[in-house]
Tab-separated table of C-alpha atoms in Angstrom:
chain	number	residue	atom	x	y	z
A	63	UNK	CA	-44.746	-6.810	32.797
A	64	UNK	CA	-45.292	-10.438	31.748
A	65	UNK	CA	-44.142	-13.045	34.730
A	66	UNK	CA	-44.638	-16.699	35.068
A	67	UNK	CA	-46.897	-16.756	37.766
A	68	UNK	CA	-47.343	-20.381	40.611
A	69	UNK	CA	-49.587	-21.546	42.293
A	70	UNK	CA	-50.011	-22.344	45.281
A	71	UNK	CA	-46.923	-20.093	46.548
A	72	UNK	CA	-46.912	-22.614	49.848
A	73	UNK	CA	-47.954	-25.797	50.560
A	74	UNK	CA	-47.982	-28.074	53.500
A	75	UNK	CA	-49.817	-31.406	53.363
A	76	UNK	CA	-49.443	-34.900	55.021
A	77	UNK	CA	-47.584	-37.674	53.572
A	78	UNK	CA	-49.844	-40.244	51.233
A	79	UNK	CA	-51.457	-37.067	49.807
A	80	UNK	CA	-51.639	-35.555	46.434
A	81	UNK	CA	-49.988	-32.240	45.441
A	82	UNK	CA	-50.374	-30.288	42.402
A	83	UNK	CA	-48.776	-27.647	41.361
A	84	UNK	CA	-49.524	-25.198	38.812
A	85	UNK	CA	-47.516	-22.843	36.518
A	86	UNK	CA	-48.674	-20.624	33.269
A	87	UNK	CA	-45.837	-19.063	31.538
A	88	UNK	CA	-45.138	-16.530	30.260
A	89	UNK	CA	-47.284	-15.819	26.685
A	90	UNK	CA	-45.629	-16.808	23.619
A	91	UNK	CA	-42.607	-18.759	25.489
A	92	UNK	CA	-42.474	-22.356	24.072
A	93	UNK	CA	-40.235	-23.922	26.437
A	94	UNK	CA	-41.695	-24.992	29.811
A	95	UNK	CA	-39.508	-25.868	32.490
A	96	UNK	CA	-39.574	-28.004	36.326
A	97	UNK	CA	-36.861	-27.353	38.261
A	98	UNK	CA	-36.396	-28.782	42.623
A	99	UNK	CA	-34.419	-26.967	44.886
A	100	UNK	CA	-33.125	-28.486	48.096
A	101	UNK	CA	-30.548	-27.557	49.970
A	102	UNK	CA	-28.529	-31.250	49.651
A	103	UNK	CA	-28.864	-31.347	46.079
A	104	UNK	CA	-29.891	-27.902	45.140
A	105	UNK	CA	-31.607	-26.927	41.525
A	106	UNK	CA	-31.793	-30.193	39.327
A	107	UNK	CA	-34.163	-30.114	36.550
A	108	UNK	CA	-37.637	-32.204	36.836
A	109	UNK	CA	-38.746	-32.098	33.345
A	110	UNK	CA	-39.022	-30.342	30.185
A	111	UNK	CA	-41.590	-29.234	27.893
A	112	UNK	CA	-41.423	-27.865	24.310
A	113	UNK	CA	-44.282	-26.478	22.071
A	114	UNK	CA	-46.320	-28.704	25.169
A	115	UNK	CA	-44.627	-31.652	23.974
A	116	UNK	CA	-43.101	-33.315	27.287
A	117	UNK	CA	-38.717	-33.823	25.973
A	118	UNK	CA	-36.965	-34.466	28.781
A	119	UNK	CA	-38.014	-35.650	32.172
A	120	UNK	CA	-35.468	-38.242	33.299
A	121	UNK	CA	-34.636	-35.910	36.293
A	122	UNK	CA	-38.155	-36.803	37.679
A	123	UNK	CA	-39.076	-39.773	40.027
A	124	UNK	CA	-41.644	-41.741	37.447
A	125	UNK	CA	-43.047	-43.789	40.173
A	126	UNK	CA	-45.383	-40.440	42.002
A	127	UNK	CA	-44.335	-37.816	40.076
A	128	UNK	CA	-46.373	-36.305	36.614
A	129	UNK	CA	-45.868	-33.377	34.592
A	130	UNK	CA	-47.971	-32.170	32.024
A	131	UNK	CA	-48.992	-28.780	29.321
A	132	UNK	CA	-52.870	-29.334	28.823
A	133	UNK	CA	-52.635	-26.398	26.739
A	134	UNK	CA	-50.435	-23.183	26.398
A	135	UNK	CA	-51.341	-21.473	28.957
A	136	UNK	CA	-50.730	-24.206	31.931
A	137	UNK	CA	-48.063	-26.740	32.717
A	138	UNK	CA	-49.336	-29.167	36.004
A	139	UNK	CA	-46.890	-31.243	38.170
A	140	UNK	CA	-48.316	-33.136	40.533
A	141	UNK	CA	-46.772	-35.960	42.945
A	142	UNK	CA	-49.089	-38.875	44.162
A	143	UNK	CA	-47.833	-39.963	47.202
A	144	UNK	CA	-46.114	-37.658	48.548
A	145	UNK	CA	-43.051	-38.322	51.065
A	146	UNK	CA	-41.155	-36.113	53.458
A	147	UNK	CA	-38.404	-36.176	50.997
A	148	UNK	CA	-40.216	-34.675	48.285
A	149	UNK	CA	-40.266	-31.178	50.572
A	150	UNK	CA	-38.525	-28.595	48.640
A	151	UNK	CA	-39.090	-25.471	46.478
A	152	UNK	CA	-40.584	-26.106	42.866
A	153	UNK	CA	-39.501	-23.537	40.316
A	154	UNK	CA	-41.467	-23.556	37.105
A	155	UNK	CA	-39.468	-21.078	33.986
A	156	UNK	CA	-40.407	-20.278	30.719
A	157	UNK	CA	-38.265	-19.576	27.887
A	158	UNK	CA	-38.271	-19.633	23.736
A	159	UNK	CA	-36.425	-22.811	22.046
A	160	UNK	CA	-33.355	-22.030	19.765
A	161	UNK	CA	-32.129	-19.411	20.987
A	162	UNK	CA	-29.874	-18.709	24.453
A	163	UNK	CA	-31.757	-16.559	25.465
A	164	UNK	CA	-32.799	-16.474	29.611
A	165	UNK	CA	-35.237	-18.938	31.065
A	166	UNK	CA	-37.529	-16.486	33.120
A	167	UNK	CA	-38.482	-18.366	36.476
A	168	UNK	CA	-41.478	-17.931	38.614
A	169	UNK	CA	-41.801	-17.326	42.179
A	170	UNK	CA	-41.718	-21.130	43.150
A	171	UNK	CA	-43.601	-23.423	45.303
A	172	UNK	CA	-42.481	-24.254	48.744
A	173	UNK	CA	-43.427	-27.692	49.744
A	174	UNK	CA	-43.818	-28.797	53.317
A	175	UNK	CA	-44.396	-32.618	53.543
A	176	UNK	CA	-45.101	-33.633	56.800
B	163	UNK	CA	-19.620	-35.297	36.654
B	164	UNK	CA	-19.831	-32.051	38.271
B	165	UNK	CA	-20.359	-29.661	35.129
B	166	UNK	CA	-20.308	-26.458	37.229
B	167	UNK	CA	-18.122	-25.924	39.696
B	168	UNK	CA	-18.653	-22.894	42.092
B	169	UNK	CA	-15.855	-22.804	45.154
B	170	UNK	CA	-16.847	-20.273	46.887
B	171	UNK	CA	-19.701	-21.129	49.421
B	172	UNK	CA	-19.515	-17.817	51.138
B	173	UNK	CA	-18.253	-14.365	50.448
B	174	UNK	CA	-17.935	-11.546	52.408
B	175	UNK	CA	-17.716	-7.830	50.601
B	176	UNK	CA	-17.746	-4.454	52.439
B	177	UNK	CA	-20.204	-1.768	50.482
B	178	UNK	CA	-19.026	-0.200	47.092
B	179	UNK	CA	-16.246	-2.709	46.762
B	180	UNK	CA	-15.438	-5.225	43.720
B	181	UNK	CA	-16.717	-8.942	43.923
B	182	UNK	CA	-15.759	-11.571	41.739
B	183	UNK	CA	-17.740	-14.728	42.056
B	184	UNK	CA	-16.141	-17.921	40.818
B	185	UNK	CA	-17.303	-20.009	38.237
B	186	UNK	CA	-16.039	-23.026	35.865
B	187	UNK	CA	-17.384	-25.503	33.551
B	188	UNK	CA	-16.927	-28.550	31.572
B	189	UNK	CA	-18.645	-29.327	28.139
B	190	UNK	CA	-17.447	-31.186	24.831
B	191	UNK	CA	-20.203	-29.165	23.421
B	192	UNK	CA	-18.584	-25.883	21.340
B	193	UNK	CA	-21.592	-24.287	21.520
B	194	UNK	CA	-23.228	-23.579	24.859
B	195	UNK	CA	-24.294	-20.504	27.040
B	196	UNK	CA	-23.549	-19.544	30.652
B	197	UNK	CA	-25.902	-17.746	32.857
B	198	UNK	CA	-25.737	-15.792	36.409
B	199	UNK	CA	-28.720	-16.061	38.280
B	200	UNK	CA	-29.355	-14.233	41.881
B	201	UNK	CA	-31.805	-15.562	44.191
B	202	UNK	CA	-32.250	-13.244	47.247
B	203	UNK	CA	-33.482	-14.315	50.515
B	204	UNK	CA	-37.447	-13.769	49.018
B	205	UNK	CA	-36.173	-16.747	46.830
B	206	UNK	CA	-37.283	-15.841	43.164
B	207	UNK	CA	-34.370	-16.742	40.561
B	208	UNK	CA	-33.356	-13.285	39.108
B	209	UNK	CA	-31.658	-13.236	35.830
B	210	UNK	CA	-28.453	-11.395	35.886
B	211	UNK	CA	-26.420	-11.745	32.581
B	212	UNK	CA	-25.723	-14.351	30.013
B	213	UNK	CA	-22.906	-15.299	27.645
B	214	UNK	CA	-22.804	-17.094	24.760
B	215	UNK	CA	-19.782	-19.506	23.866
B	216	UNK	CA	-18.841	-18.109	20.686
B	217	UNK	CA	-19.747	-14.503	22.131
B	218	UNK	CA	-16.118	-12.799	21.531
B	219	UNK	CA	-16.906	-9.801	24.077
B	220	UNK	CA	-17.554	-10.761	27.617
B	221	UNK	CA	-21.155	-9.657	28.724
B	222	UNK	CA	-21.901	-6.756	30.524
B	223	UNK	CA	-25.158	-5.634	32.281
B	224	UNK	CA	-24.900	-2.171	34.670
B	225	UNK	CA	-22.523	-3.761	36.980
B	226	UNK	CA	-22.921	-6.775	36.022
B	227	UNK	CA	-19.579	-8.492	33.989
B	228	UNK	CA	-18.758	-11.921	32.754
B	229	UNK	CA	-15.089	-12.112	32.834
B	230	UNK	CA	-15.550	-15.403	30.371
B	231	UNK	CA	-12.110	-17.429	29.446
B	232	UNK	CA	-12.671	-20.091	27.409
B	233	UNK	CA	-9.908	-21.695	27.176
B	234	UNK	CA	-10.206	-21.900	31.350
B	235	UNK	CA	-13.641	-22.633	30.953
B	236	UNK	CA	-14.138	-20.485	33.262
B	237	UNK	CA	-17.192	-17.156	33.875
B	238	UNK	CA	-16.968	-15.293	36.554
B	239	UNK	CA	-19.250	-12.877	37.499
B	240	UNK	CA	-17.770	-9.193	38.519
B	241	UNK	CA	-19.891	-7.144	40.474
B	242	UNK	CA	-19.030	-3.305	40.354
B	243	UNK	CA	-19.201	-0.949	42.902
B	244	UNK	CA	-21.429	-3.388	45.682
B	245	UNK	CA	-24.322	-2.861	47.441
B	246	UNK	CA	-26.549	-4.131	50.385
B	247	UNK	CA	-29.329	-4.916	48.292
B	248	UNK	CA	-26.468	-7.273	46.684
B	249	UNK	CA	-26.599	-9.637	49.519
B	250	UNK	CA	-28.114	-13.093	48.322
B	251	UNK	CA	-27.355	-16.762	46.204
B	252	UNK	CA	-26.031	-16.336	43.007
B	253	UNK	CA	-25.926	-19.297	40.799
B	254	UNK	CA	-23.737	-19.748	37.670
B	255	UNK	CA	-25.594	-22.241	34.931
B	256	UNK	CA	-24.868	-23.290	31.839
B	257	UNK	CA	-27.197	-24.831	28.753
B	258	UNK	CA	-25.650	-27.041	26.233
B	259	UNK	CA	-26.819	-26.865	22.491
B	260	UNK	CA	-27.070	-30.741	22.605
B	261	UNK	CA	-28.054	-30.591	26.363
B	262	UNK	CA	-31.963	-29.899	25.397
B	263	UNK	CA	-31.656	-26.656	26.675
B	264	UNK	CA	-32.015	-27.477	30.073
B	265	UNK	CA	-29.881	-25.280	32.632
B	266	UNK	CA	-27.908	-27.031	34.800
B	267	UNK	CA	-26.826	-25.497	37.893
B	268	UNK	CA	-23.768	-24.640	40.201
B	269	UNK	CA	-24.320	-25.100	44.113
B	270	UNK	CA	-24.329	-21.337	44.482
B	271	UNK	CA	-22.498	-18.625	45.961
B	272	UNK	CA	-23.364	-17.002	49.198
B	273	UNK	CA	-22.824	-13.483	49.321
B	274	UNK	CA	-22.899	-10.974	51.662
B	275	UNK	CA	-21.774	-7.172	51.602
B	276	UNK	CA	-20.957	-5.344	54.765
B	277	UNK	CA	-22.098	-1.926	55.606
């Protein structure tokens, strides 16, 4: 039963710290997606990644936040500083380019900023 | 500009009725797909149906239904027959050809089905 799998599932860390999150899709998807969900704005797309190639990542805040594929297998964001603000859940999906078919999301990250 | 709309915050259902969950749209784009998502309370996104724009048949999944009007831009989902295990978010999306495939998303639709 293939699943994109996260990690960490939770996360709590101080402001001024790094985070990085972690995601590997699903095998043979080449569409790689980072998606934020609060409860003010709730699920706005962070960036976009096809065939590992970064296409779209105007939803993200350039300033602290990164994305990136280092291969196939692994898509990284990662937020240097983090704020308070940043505290949501991060949802990492996986889908194939072309076609409408579903994006299949993972579990998510829950971020605690303190 | 809000490109889904979702008006129902909350629902409330009693067990092994109906539910239609509201949903509308706006795109230029002709071609474009709609998606229902469900996120219960363990808060994974759950993939429910999908429906492509020039789809002529509205989707069906079990009891899952996309009652899709186009010219109302307009997809609600129809749940048949509810359940407890129904109870959760449920998010209407749609992806625009030109959009680069990202999904964007409605606030959501609380629901909740009565015993």
């Amino acid at each position: 039963d293939a699943r994109v799998t996260q990690t960490p599932r939770h996360k709590v860390t101080e402001m001024g710290q790094e985070v990085t999150m972690r995601c590997q899709p699903i095998l043979g998807h080449n569409t790689v997606f980072w998606y934020r969900q609060t409860m003010m704005q709730g699920l706005e797309l962070l960036a976009y990644f096809r065939n590992r190639a970064p296409l779209d990542d105007s939803g993200m805040p350039k300033d602290r936040f990164s994305a990136e594929m280092p291969d196939a297998t692994l898509a990284t964001l990662k937020i240097q500083p983090s704020e308070p603000r940043d505290s949501a859940v991060y949802f990492c999906a996986s889908g194939f380019s072309g076609t409408y078919n579903e994006q299949f999301f993972g579990p998510g990250t829950r971020l605690t900023v303190l | 500009a809000q490109k889904i709309t979702q008006t129902q915050p909350g629902m409330f259902v009693q067990e092994k009725e109906a539910v239609t969950l509201d949903c509308t749209y706006d795109t230029s784009d002709p071609s474009y797909g709609l998606f229902w998502y469900k996120q219960p309370s363990s808060g994974e996104m759950i993939f429910l149906i999908y429906q492509g724009s020039y789809d002529q048949q509205n989707a069906t999944e079990g009891r899952y239904s996309l009652n899709f009007q186009k010219a109302r831009k307009s997809a609600n989902l129809v749940i048949s027959a509810s359940q407890l295990g129904d109870s959760a978010m449920y998010f209407c999306a749609m992806r625009e050809e030109k959009g680069a495939q990202k999904l964007v998303f409605g606030q959501g639709t609380r629901l909740t089905i009565n015993p």
